[in-house]
Each structure stands twice: as structure tokens, then as C-alpha cells.
PDB file of C-alpha atoms in Angstrom:
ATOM      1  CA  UNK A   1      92.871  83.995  88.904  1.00 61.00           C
ATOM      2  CA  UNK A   2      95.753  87.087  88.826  1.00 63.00           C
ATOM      3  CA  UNK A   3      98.077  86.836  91.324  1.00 66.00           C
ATOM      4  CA  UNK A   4     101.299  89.383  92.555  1.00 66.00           C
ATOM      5  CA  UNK A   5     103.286  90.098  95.330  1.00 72.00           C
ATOM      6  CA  UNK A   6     102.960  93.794  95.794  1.00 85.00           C
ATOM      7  CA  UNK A   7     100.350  94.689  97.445  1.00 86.00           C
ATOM      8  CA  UNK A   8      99.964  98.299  95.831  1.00 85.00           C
ATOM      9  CA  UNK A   9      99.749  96.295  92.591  1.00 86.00           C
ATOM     10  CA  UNK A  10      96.407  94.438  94.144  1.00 84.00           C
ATOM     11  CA  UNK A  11      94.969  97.738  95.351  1.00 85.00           C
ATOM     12  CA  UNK A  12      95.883  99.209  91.863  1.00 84.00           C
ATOM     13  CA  UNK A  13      94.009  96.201  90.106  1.00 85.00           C
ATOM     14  CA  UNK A  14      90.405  96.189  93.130  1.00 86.00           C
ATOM     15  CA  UNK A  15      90.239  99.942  92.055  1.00 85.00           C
ATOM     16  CA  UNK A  16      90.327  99.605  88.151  1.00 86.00           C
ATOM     17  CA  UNK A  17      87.263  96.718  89.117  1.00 84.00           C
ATOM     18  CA  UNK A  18      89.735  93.738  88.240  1.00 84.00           C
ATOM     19  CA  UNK A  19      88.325  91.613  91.520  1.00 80.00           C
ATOM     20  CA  UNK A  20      88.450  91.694  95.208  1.00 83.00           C
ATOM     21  CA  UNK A  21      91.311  91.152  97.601  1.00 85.00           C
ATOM     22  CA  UNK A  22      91.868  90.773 101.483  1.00 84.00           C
ATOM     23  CA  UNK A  23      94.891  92.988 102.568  1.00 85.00           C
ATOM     24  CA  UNK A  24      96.350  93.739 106.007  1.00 83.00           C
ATOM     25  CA  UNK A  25      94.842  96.557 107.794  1.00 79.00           C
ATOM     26  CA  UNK A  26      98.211  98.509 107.565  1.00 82.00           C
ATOM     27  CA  UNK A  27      98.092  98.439 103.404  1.00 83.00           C
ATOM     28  CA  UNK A  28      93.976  99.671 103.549  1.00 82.00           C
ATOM     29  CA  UNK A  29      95.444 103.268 104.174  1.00 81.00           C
ATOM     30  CA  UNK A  30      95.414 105.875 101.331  1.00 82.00           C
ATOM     31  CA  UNK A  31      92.666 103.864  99.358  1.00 83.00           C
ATOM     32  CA  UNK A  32      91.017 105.363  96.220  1.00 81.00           C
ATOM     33  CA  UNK A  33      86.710 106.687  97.299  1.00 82.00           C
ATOM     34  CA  UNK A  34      85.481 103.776  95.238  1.00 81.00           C
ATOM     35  CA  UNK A  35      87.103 101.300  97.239  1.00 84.00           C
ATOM     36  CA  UNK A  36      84.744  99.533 100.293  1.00 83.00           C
ATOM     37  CA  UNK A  37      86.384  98.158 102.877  1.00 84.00           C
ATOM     38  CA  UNK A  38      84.551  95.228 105.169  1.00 82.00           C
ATOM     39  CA  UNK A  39      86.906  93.939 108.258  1.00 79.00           C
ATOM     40  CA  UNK A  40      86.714  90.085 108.671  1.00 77.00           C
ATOM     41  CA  UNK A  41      88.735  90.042 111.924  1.00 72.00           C
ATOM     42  CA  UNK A  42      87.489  90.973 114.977  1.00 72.00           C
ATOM     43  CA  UNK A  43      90.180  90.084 117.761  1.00 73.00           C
ATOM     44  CA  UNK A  44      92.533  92.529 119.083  1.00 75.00           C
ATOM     45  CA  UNK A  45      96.205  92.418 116.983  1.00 70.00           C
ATOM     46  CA  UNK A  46      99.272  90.703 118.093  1.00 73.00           C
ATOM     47  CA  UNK A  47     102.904  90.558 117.645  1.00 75.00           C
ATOM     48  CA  UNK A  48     105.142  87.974 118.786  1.00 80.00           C
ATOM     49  CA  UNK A  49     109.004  88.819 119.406  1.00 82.00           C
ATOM     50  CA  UNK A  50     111.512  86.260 119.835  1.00 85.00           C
ATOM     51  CA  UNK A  51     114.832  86.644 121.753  1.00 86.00           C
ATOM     52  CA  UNK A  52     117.406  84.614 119.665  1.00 86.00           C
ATOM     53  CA  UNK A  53     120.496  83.437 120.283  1.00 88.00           C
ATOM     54  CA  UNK A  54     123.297  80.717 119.866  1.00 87.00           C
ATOM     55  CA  UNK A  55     122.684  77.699 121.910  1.00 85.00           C
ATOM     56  CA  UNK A  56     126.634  78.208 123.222  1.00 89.00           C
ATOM     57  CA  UNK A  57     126.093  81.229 124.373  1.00 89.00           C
ATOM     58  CA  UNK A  58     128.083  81.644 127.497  1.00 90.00           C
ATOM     59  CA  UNK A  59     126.307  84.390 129.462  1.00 91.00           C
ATOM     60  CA  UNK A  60     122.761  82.751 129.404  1.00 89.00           C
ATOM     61  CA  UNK A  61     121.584  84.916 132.408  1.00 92.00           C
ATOM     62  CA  UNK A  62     122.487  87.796 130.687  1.00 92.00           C
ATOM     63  CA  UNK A  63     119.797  86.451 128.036  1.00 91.00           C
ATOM     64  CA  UNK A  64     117.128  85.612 131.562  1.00 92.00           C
ATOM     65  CA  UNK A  65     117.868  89.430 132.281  1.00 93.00           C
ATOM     66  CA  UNK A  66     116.900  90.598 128.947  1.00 92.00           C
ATOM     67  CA  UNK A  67     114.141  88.497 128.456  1.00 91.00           C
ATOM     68  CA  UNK A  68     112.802  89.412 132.440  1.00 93.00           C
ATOM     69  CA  UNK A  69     113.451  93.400 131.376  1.00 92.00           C
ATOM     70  CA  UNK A  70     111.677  93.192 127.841  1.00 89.00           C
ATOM     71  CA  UNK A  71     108.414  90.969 129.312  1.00 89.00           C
ATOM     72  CA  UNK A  72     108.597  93.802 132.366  1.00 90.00           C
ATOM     73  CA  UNK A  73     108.516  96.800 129.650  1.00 88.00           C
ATOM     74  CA  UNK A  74     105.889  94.986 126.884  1.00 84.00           C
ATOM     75  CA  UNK A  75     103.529  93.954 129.981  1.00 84.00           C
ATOM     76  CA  UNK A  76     103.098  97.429 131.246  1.00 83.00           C
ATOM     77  CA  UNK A  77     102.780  99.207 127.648  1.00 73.00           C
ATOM     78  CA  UNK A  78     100.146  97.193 126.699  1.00 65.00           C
ATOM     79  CA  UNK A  79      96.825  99.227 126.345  1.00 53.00           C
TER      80      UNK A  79
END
């Protein structure tokens, strides 16, 4: 078992026939020919944001109104 952290690395080591690896579709781009590519996922991607902030923050309906503005925005761009 070889293990690293970068993924070019892992696509480096499938294409000189040093194993398999499962990669995010993102890093599949700009593969070598000899590389096959089989997708194991089928459900539509997703992001999750967060909002943050300090829990004594004094204007917390200034944080509602973000929140209300960015849901409003996200909700109608989605395909």
C-alpha cells in the first residue's frame, strides 16, 4: 500500500501502472490516454456554506439579513 497527499503524485503513479486510485472529479482533468476513468457517484454535487460568526456579535439581524439575501441568491442560481 503507497500512500501521498498530492493528488498529481497519485495520477503520476495510476499512469506509470503503479495501482488504481479514486480522485475527485475536479483532479480527473488533463489525464494521460491510457488512463480509464469509471464514475462511482451518481447524485448531483453539493456544497455547503456556512455563515460564521462570534456568538457576541451585536448586530445579529444584520447576520438574518445576510443569511435571508445569500439563501435568496443560491436558491435562484441553482440549475
Amino acid at each position: 500500500l503507497i500512500t501521498t497527499s498530492s493528488l498529481e503524485t497519485i495520477k503520476y503513479m495510476v499512469a506509470m501502472n503503479l495501482g488504481v486510485s479514486i480522485l475527485p472529479e475536479l483532479a480527473q482533468y488533463n489525464l494521460p490516454n491510457t488512463i480509464i476513468t469509471k464514475q462511482i457517484a451518481s447524485h448531483e454535487p453539493y456544497r455547503e456554506i456556512s455563515l460564521v460568526f462570534r456568538c457576541n456579535f451585536a448586530r445579529k439581524e444584520l447576520i438574518t439579513s445576510i443569511k435571508d439575501v445569500l439563501v435568496s441568491i443560491l436558491n435562484n442560481n441553482i440549475r
